[in-house]
Amino acid sequence: MNIIIETRDTFTVYGIRHCGPYSEIYKAFDELWRWAQAEGLESRVLCALAVYYDNPTTRTPSLCRSDACLQFDAPLADELMSELIQPIDVLGGCYAKYRHVGPYEALESVYSHFYQTWLPQSDYQRTELPSFETYLNNPRTTAVEALITEVYFPVAPK
C-alpha cells in the first residue's frame, strides 16, 4: 500500500448530507449534479468528493452519515444555498493519502487494509476527523478499471 502523508489546509465544499449505507451515496451525488447543472455551475467544478463520518463496521449502516460534495473554483454565492445544499468545511490536518485506481466497489477493501494492516505497522494513529475521498474522473465517461479515487485517512504521529 503506497501511502503519502500530507498536511492539508481546511477547505470548503458544497454538498448534500446522506444518511444510510455508504454504497448508496450515489443518490445524493445524482441530486447534487442535477443542482449544479440547473445552476450552470458544472464548468466551475474542480472535483467531486465524499466525506465519511462514521465507521460502518461499528455503526448500523442505515445510520451512517456522509456528505456528497463538489469543490468549486471559488466560493459560491449564498443565494445558491438551500436546505439541501450546504457549505461544508473539510478540516485541515495530517492525512495519509492513498491513490486507488479501479472500481469504487473495491474501496471497502482499501479501508480494511489501511486500518487493519498499514496503520498498526506505521508511526501514525487514527484521529477523530472524518475520512474523505476525492474522485478525479467521471464515472459516466471513464472505464471502471480506470477510475481514480484519492482516499484521505486522518492520522497523527504516535
mmCIF file of C-alpha atoms in Angstrom:
data_model
loop_
_atom_site.group_PDB
_atom_site.id
_atom_site.type_symbol
_atom_site.label_atom_id
_atom_site.label_comp_id
_atom_site.label_asym_id
_atom_site.label_seq_id
_atom_site.Cartn_x
_atom_site.Cartn_y
_atom_site.Cartn_z
ATOM 1 C CA MET A 1 0.000 0.000 0.000
ATOM 2 C CA ASN A 2 1.665 3.205 -1.197
ATOM 3 C CA ILE A 3 0.719 5.907 1.343
ATOM 4 C CA ILE A 4 1.775 9.556 1.218
ATOM 5 C CA ILE A 5 1.496 11.661 4.391
ATOM 6 C CA GLU A 6 0.151 15.156 3.673
ATOM 7 C CA THR A 7 -0.719 18.187 5.748
ATOM 8 C CA ARG A 8 -3.818 19.801 4.294
ATOM 9 C CA ASP A 9 -5.475 23.141 4.929
ATOM 10 C CA THR A 10 -9.187 23.418 5.675
ATOM 11 C CA PHE A 11 -11.221 23.914 2.508
ATOM 12 C CA THR A 12 -14.890 24.487 1.731
ATOM 13 C CA VAL A 13 -17.021 22.293 -0.477
ATOM 14 C CA TYR A 14 -20.750 22.271 -1.157
ATOM 15 C CA GLY A 15 -22.804 19.202 -0.579
ATOM 16 C CA ILE A 16 -25.801 17.152 0.376
ATOM 17 C CA ARG A 17 -25.986 15.059 3.565
ATOM 18 C CA HIS A 18 -26.599 11.346 3.021
ATOM 19 C CA CYS A 19 -27.767 9.108 5.868
ATOM 20 C CA GLY A 20 -27.659 5.410 5.135
ATOM 21 C CA PRO A 21 -25.347 2.777 3.698
ATOM 22 C CA TYR A 22 -22.298 4.359 2.109
ATOM 23 C CA SER A 23 -22.893 2.308 -1.033
ATOM 24 C CA GLU A 24 -25.998 4.451 -1.647
ATOM 25 C CA ILE A 25 -24.267 7.852 -1.558
ATOM 26 C CA TYR A 26 -24.557 7.923 -5.358
ATOM 27 C CA LYS A 27 -28.199 9.028 -4.885
ATOM 28 C CA ALA A 28 -27.015 12.213 -3.168
ATOM 29 C CA PHE A 29 -24.390 12.723 -5.884
ATOM 30 C CA ASP A 30 -27.059 12.396 -8.590
ATOM 31 C CA GLU A 31 -29.113 15.093 -6.895
ATOM 32 C CA LEU A 32 -26.044 17.290 -6.361
ATOM 33 C CA TRP A 33 -25.036 17.101 -10.029
ATOM 34 C CA ARG A 34 -28.622 17.914 -11.116
ATOM 35 C CA TRP A 35 -28.455 21.030 -8.929
ATOM 36 C CA ALA A 36 -25.037 22.044 -10.340
ATOM 37 C CA GLN A 37 -26.329 21.618 -13.902
ATOM 38 C CA ALA A 38 -29.533 23.577 -13.198
ATOM 39 C CA GLU A 39 -27.489 26.437 -11.700
ATOM 40 C CA GLY A 40 -24.959 26.429 -14.567
ATOM 41 C CA LEU A 41 -22.081 25.511 -12.254
ATOM 42 C CA GLU A 42 -20.714 22.384 -13.956
ATOM 43 C CA SER A 43 -17.768 24.167 -15.580
ATOM 44 C CA ARG A 44 -16.648 25.509 -12.178
ATOM 45 C CA VAL A 45 -16.339 22.084 -10.516
ATOM 46 C CA LEU A 46 -12.770 21.137 -9.567
ATOM 47 C CA CYS A 47 -13.664 17.676 -8.262
ATOM 48 C CA ALA A 48 -16.307 15.597 -6.552
ATOM 49 C CA LEU A 49 -15.655 14.238 -3.106
ATOM 50 C CA ALA A 50 -17.345 12.384 -0.272
ATOM 51 C CA VAL A 51 -16.839 12.898 3.446
ATOM 52 C CA TYR A 52 -17.465 9.862 5.666
ATOM 53 C CA TYR A 53 -18.247 10.464 9.340
ATOM 54 C CA ASP A 54 -18.979 7.003 10.737
ATOM 55 C CA ASN A 55 -17.384 3.557 10.846
ATOM 56 C CA PRO A 56 -19.814 1.208 9.062
ATOM 57 C CA THR A 57 -18.318 -1.787 10.877
ATOM 58 C CA THR A 58 -19.344 -0.391 14.278
ATOM 59 C CA ARG A 59 -22.400 1.716 13.417
ATOM 60 C CA THR A 60 -25.606 0.433 11.858
ATOM 61 C CA PRO A 61 -25.240 1.165 8.108
ATOM 62 C CA SER A 62 -28.668 2.828 7.949
ATOM 63 C CA LEU A 63 -27.392 5.411 10.477
ATOM 64 C CA CYS A 64 -24.058 6.169 8.784
ATOM 65 C CA ARG A 65 -23.581 9.818 7.834
ATOM 66 C CA SER A 66 -21.738 11.079 4.785
ATOM 67 C CA ASP A 67 -21.710 14.149 2.560
ATOM 68 C CA ALA A 68 -21.710 14.063 -1.240
ATOM 69 C CA CYS A 69 -19.798 17.200 -2.243
ATOM 70 C CA LEU A 70 -18.444 19.282 -5.079
ATOM 71 C CA GLN A 71 -15.410 21.535 -4.824
ATOM 72 C CA PHE A 72 -15.615 24.691 -6.934
ATOM 73 C CA ASP A 73 -13.015 27.093 -8.294
ATOM 74 C CA ALA A 74 -14.258 29.874 -5.961
ATOM 75 C CA PRO A 75 -16.790 30.318 -3.148
ATOM 76 C CA LEU A 76 -20.432 30.165 -4.201
ATOM 77 C CA ALA A 77 -22.992 32.901 -3.571
ATOM 78 C CA ASP A 78 -25.217 32.454 -0.523
ATOM 79 C CA GLU A 79 -28.286 32.627 -2.784
ATOM 80 C CA LEU A 80 -27.321 29.251 -4.264
ATOM 81 C CA MET A 81 -27.588 27.528 -0.862
ATOM 82 C CA SER A 82 -30.759 25.785 0.293
ATOM 83 C CA GLU A 83 -31.924 23.381 2.987
ATOM 84 C CA LEU A 84 -30.498 20.633 0.789
ATOM 85 C CA ILE A 85 -27.253 22.210 -0.499
ATOM 86 C CA GLN A 86 -24.926 23.491 2.222
ATOM 87 C CA PRO A 87 -21.305 24.637 2.509
ATOM 88 C CA ILE A 88 -19.171 22.055 4.321
ATOM 89 C CA ASP A 89 -15.707 22.657 5.734
ATOM 90 C CA VAL A 90 -13.301 19.755 5.283
ATOM 91 C CA LEU A 91 -10.954 20.274 8.197
ATOM 92 C CA GLY A 92 -7.255 20.580 7.677
ATOM 93 C CA GLY A 93 -4.714 18.377 9.361
ATOM 94 C CA CYS A 94 -2.462 15.414 8.782
ATOM 95 C CA TYR A 95 -3.762 12.814 6.340
ATOM 96 C CA ALA A 96 -2.487 9.547 4.934
ATOM 97 C CA LYS A 97 -3.355 9.629 1.219
ATOM 98 C CA TYR A 98 -3.819 6.539 -0.905
ATOM 99 C CA ARG A 99 -4.485 6.648 -4.655
ATOM 100 C CA HIS A 100 -6.818 3.877 -5.787
ATOM 101 C CA VAL A 101 -7.263 3.038 -9.464
ATOM 102 C CA GLY A 102 -10.238 0.825 -10.204
ATOM 103 C CA PRO A 103 -13.872 0.298 -9.248
ATOM 104 C CA TYR A 104 -15.444 2.144 -6.348
ATOM 105 C CA GLU A 105 -16.701 -1.211 -5.043
ATOM 106 C CA ALA A 106 -13.089 -2.147 -4.209
ATOM 107 C CA LEU A 107 -12.661 0.820 -1.845
ATOM 108 C CA GLU A 108 -14.039 -1.131 1.117
ATOM 109 C CA SER A 109 -11.014 -3.432 0.939
ATOM 110 C CA VAL A 110 -8.727 -0.359 0.788
ATOM 111 C CA TYR A 111 -10.174 0.847 4.100
ATOM 112 C CA SER A 112 -9.841 -2.622 5.647
ATOM 113 C CA HIS A 113 -6.210 -2.947 4.583
ATOM 114 C CA PHE A 114 -5.370 0.552 5.777
ATOM 115 C CA TYR A 115 -6.891 0.184 9.250
ATOM 116 C CA GLN A 116 -6.023 -3.477 9.848
ATOM 117 C CA THR A 117 -2.546 -3.649 8.303
ATOM 118 C CA TRP A 118 -0.933 -0.348 7.320
ATOM 119 C CA LEU A 119 -1.914 1.823 10.298
ATOM 120 C CA PRO A 120 -0.860 -0.622 13.074
ATOM 121 C CA GLN A 121 2.546 -1.047 11.406
ATOM 122 C CA SER A 122 3.074 2.683 10.863
ATOM 123 C CA ASP A 123 4.245 5.520 13.090
ATOM 124 C CA TYR A 124 0.744 7.030 12.944
ATOM 125 C CA GLN A 125 -2.571 6.674 14.713
ATOM 126 C CA ARG A 126 -6.135 7.431 13.708
ATOM 127 C CA THR A 127 -7.709 10.772 14.670
ATOM 128 C CA GLU A 128 -11.350 11.717 15.139
ATOM 129 C CA LEU A 129 -11.577 13.685 11.885
ATOM 130 C CA PRO A 130 -13.666 12.090 9.136
ATOM 131 C CA SER A 131 -12.029 10.438 6.155
ATOM 132 C CA PHE A 132 -12.775 11.729 2.681
ATOM 133 C CA GLU A 133 -12.395 10.619 -0.909
ATOM 134 C CA THR A 134 -11.773 12.729 -3.991
ATOM 135 C CA TYR A 135 -12.950 11.399 -7.341
ATOM 136 C CA LEU A 136 -10.607 12.581 -10.063
ATOM 137 C CA ASN A 137 -12.519 11.440 -13.125
ATOM 138 C CA ASN A 138 -16.112 10.975 -14.254
ATOM 139 C CA PRO A 139 -17.644 7.525 -13.696
ATOM 140 C CA ARG A 140 -20.063 8.152 -16.589
ATOM 141 C CA THR A 141 -17.270 8.624 -19.131
ATOM 142 C CA THR A 142 -14.402 6.606 -17.607
ATOM 143 C CA ALA A 143 -13.964 2.839 -17.728
ATOM 144 C CA VAL A 144 -14.464 1.281 -14.287
ATOM 145 C CA GLU A 145 -10.900 -0.049 -14.177
ATOM 146 C CA ALA A 146 -9.552 3.479 -14.864
ATOM 147 C CA LEU A 147 -11.475 5.362 -12.141
ATOM 148 C CA ILE A 148 -9.106 7.294 -9.869
ATOM 149 C CA THR A 149 -10.006 7.888 -6.225
ATOM 150 C CA GLU A 150 -7.760 9.509 -3.651
ATOM 151 C CA VAL A 151 -8.625 8.373 -0.129
ATOM 152 C CA TYR A 152 -7.598 10.634 2.759
ATOM 153 C CA PHE A 153 -7.327 8.945 6.155
ATOM 154 C CA PRO A 154 -6.945 11.358 9.109
ATOM 155 C CA VAL A 155 -3.848 10.485 11.149
ATOM 156 C CA ALA A 156 -1.457 11.887 13.741
ATOM 157 C CA PRO A 157 2.030 10.773 14.747
ATOM 158 C CA LYS A 158 2.065 8.224 17.593
#
